[in-house]
Amino acid sequence: MELKTHEVAKELGMAPRTIRKWVQKYKIPCSKNDYGHYVYDQKAILLLETLKASSEVAGSLDEYESPPPITEPTSIIQQPNEPKEQKMDLLNDRINRVERLLDQKADEVVSYQLLQQRKEIEDLTKRVGELEEIILALQTPSVKKYEPPLIFDQPVKTKRRGMFRSIFGL
């Protein structure tokens, strides 16, 4: 079964560009189709999975020395010639390296979170200051009080009928 780059990328949960870079950088044996696209067989996919696993442990392949080109997946258990003490030392070294990387990553995450929280606190402090200004503006008495306008232009109506009645006795 042969797969194309985007199918392998989907299967491994990686970007197709990363897979193409790894194929070129680590000289992973794979063929190209008539259109010049990489086609991966099961062996190439297995090598890419091994690279992915080692990059997850190391954090990033670019941060460290690049490993030699991989030809076949290797395992600590598959090397019977080494004594158990050497295998244990190798495992301990790898565990210590992973622990250091985890500590470093945790420190980076905490630093980022602290910066985000500091920014949020600054934004909230600014907003509280604005609200205090609004409250003070509402509490201070207004200089202008609303008074209804005085109207002097209207003529005053008087009752003249009453005067004529009293004179003529009506």
Coordinates of C-alpha atoms in Angstrom, one line a residue:
M1 CA 0.0 0.0 0.0
E2 CA 1.4 3.4 -1.0
L3 CA 0.2 6.7 0.3
K4 CA 0.6 10.2 -0.8
T5 CA 2.1 13.0 1.4
H6 CA -1.2 14.5 2.6
E7 CA -2.5 11.0 3.5
V8 CA 0.6 10.2 5.5
A9 CA 0.4 13.7 7.2
K10 CA -3.2 13.0 8.1
E11 CA -2.4 9.6 9.5
L12 CA 0.5 10.9 11.6
G13 CA -1.3 14.1 12.6
M14 CA 1.4 16.4 11.1
A15 CA 1.7 19.0 8.4
P16 CA 2.5 17.7 4.9
R17 CA 5.3 20.3 4.6
T18 CA 7.0 18.8 7.7
I19 CA 6.9 15.4 6.2
R20 CA 8.5 16.6 2.9
K21 CA 11.2 18.4 4.9
W22 CA 12.0 15.3 6.9
V23 CA 12.1 13.2 3.8
Q24 CA 14.7 15.5 2.3
K25 CA 16.6 16.2 5.6
Y26 CA 16.9 12.6 6.8
K27 CA 17.0 10.9 3.4
I28 CA 14.0 8.7 4.1
P29 CA 13.7 6.2 1.2
C30 CA 10.6 6.8 -0.8
S31 CA 9.7 7.0 -4.4
K32 CA 8.0 9.6 -6.6
N33 CA 5.0 9.2 -8.9
D34 CA 4.7 10.4 -12.5
Y35 CA 3.8 13.9 -11.2
G36 CA 6.9 14.2 -9.0
H37 CA 5.0 13.7 -5.8
Y38 CA 6.4 11.6 -3.0
V39 CA 4.7 8.2 -2.5
Y40 CA 5.3 6.4 0.8
D41 CA 5.4 2.7 1.5
Q42 CA 5.0 1.1 4.9
K43 CA 8.7 1.2 5.7
A44 CA 8.9 5.0 5.0
I45 CA 5.8 5.6 7.1
L46 CA 7.3 3.6 10.0
L47 CA 10.5 5.7 9.8
L48 CA 8.4 8.9 9.9
E49 CA 6.6 7.6 12.9
T50 CA 9.9 6.9 14.6
L51 CA 11.1 10.4 13.8
K52 CA 7.9 11.9 15.1
A53 CA 8.1 10.0 18.4
S54 CA 11.7 11.1 18.9
S55 CA 10.8 14.8 18.1
E56 CA 8.0 14.7 20.6
V57 CA 10.4 13.5 23.3
A58 CA 13.1 16.0 22.3
G59 CA 10.6 18.9 21.9
S60 CA 11.8 20.0 18.5
L61 CA 14.3 18.6 16.0
D62 CA 15.7 22.0 15.2
E63 CA 16.7 22.7 18.8
Y64 CA 19.1 19.8 19.1
E65 CA 21.7 18.2 17.0
S66 CA 20.1 16.4 14.1
P67 CA 20.3 12.7 14.4
P68 CA 21.9 10.6 11.8
P69 CA 19.7 9.4 8.9
I70 CA 17.5 6.6 10.1
T71 CA 17.5 3.5 8.0
E72 CA 15.5 1.2 10.3
P73 CA 13.6 1.7 13.5
T74 CA 15.8 0.9 16.5
S75 CA 14.9 0.0 20.0
I76 CA 16.8 -0.4 23.2
I77 CA 15.5 -3.9 23.7
Q78 CA 16.6 -5.0 20.2
Q79 CA 20.3 -4.6 21.1
P80 CA 21.3 -7.8 22.8
N81 CA 25.1 -7.1 22.8
E82 CA 24.9 -4.2 25.3
P83 CA 24.9 -5.1 29.0
K84 CA 21.9 -4.2 31.0
E85 CA 23.8 -1.5 32.9
Q86 CA 24.5 0.4 29.7
K87 CA 20.9 0.2 28.7
M88 CA 19.8 1.5 32.1
D89 CA 22.3 4.3 31.9
L90 CA 20.9 5.2 28.5
L91 CA 17.4 5.1 29.7
N92 CA 18.2 7.2 32.7
D93 CA 19.9 9.8 30.5
R94 CA 16.9 10.0 28.3
I95 CA 14.5 10.3 31.2
N96 CA 16.6 13.1 32.7
R97 CA 16.7 14.9 29.4
V98 CA 12.9 14.6 29.1
E99 CA 12.4 15.8 32.6
R100 CA 14.6 18.9 31.9
L101 CA 12.6 19.6 28.8
L102 CA 9.4 19.2 30.7
D103 CA 10.6 21.6 33.4
Q104 CA 11.7 24.1 30.7
K105 CA 8.3 23.8 28.9
A106 CA 6.4 24.2 32.2
D107 CA 8.4 27.4 33.0
E108 CA 7.7 28.8 29.6
V109 CA 3.9 28.1 30.0
V110 CA 3.8 29.6 33.5
S111 CA 5.7 32.7 32.2
Y112 CA 3.3 33.1 29.4
Q113 CA 0.3 32.8 31.7
L114 CA 1.7 35.3 34.1
L115 CA 2.2 37.8 31.3
Q116 CA -1.4 37.3 30.1
Q117 CA -2.8 37.7 33.6
R118 CA -0.7 40.8 34.2
K119 CA -2.1 42.3 31.0
E120 CA -5.7 41.4 32.1
I121 CA -5.1 43.0 35.5
E122 CA -3.8 46.2 33.8
D123 CA -6.8 46.3 31.5
L124 CA -9.2 45.9 34.5
T125 CA -7.4 48.5 36.5
K126 CA -7.7 51.0 33.6
R127 CA -11.4 50.2 33.3
V128 CA -12.0 50.6 37.1
G129 CA -10.3 54.1 36.9
E130 CA -12.6 55.1 34.0
L131 CA -15.7 53.9 36.0
E132 CA -14.5 55.9 39.1
E133 CA -14.2 59.0 36.9
I134 CA -17.8 58.5 35.6
I135 CA -19.1 57.9 39.2
L136 CA -17.4 61.1 40.4
A137 CA -18.8 63.1 37.5
L138 CA -22.3 61.9 38.4
Q139 CA -21.9 62.6 42.1
T140 CA -20.7 66.2 41.8
P141 CA -23.6 68.7 41.8
S142 CA -24.3 70.3 38.4
V143 CA -23.6 74.0 38.1
K144 CA -26.6 74.6 35.9
K145 CA -29.9 73.8 37.3
Y146 CA -32.8 73.6 35.0
E147 CA -35.3 76.4 35.5
P148 CA -38.4 76.8 33.4
P149 CA -38.2 79.9 31.2
L150 CA -40.1 83.0 32.3
I151 CA -42.6 84.2 29.7
F152 CA -43.3 88.0 29.9
D153 CA -44.5 88.4 26.3
Q154 CA -48.0 87.2 26.8
P155 CA -50.7 89.8 27.4
V156 CA -52.5 89.7 30.7
K157 CA -56.3 89.2 30.2
T158 CA -58.6 91.2 32.4
K159 CA -62.3 90.8 32.9
R160 CA -64.0 94.0 31.8
R161 CA -67.5 92.6 31.9
G162 CA -67.5 92.7 35.6
M163 CA -66.9 96.4 35.6
F164 CA -69.8 97.3 33.3
R165 CA -72.2 95.3 35.4
S166 CA -71.3 97.1 38.5
I167 CA -71.6 100.6 37.0
F168 CA -74.9 99.9 35.3
G169 CA -76.2 97.7 38.0
L170 CA -76.7 94.8 35.9

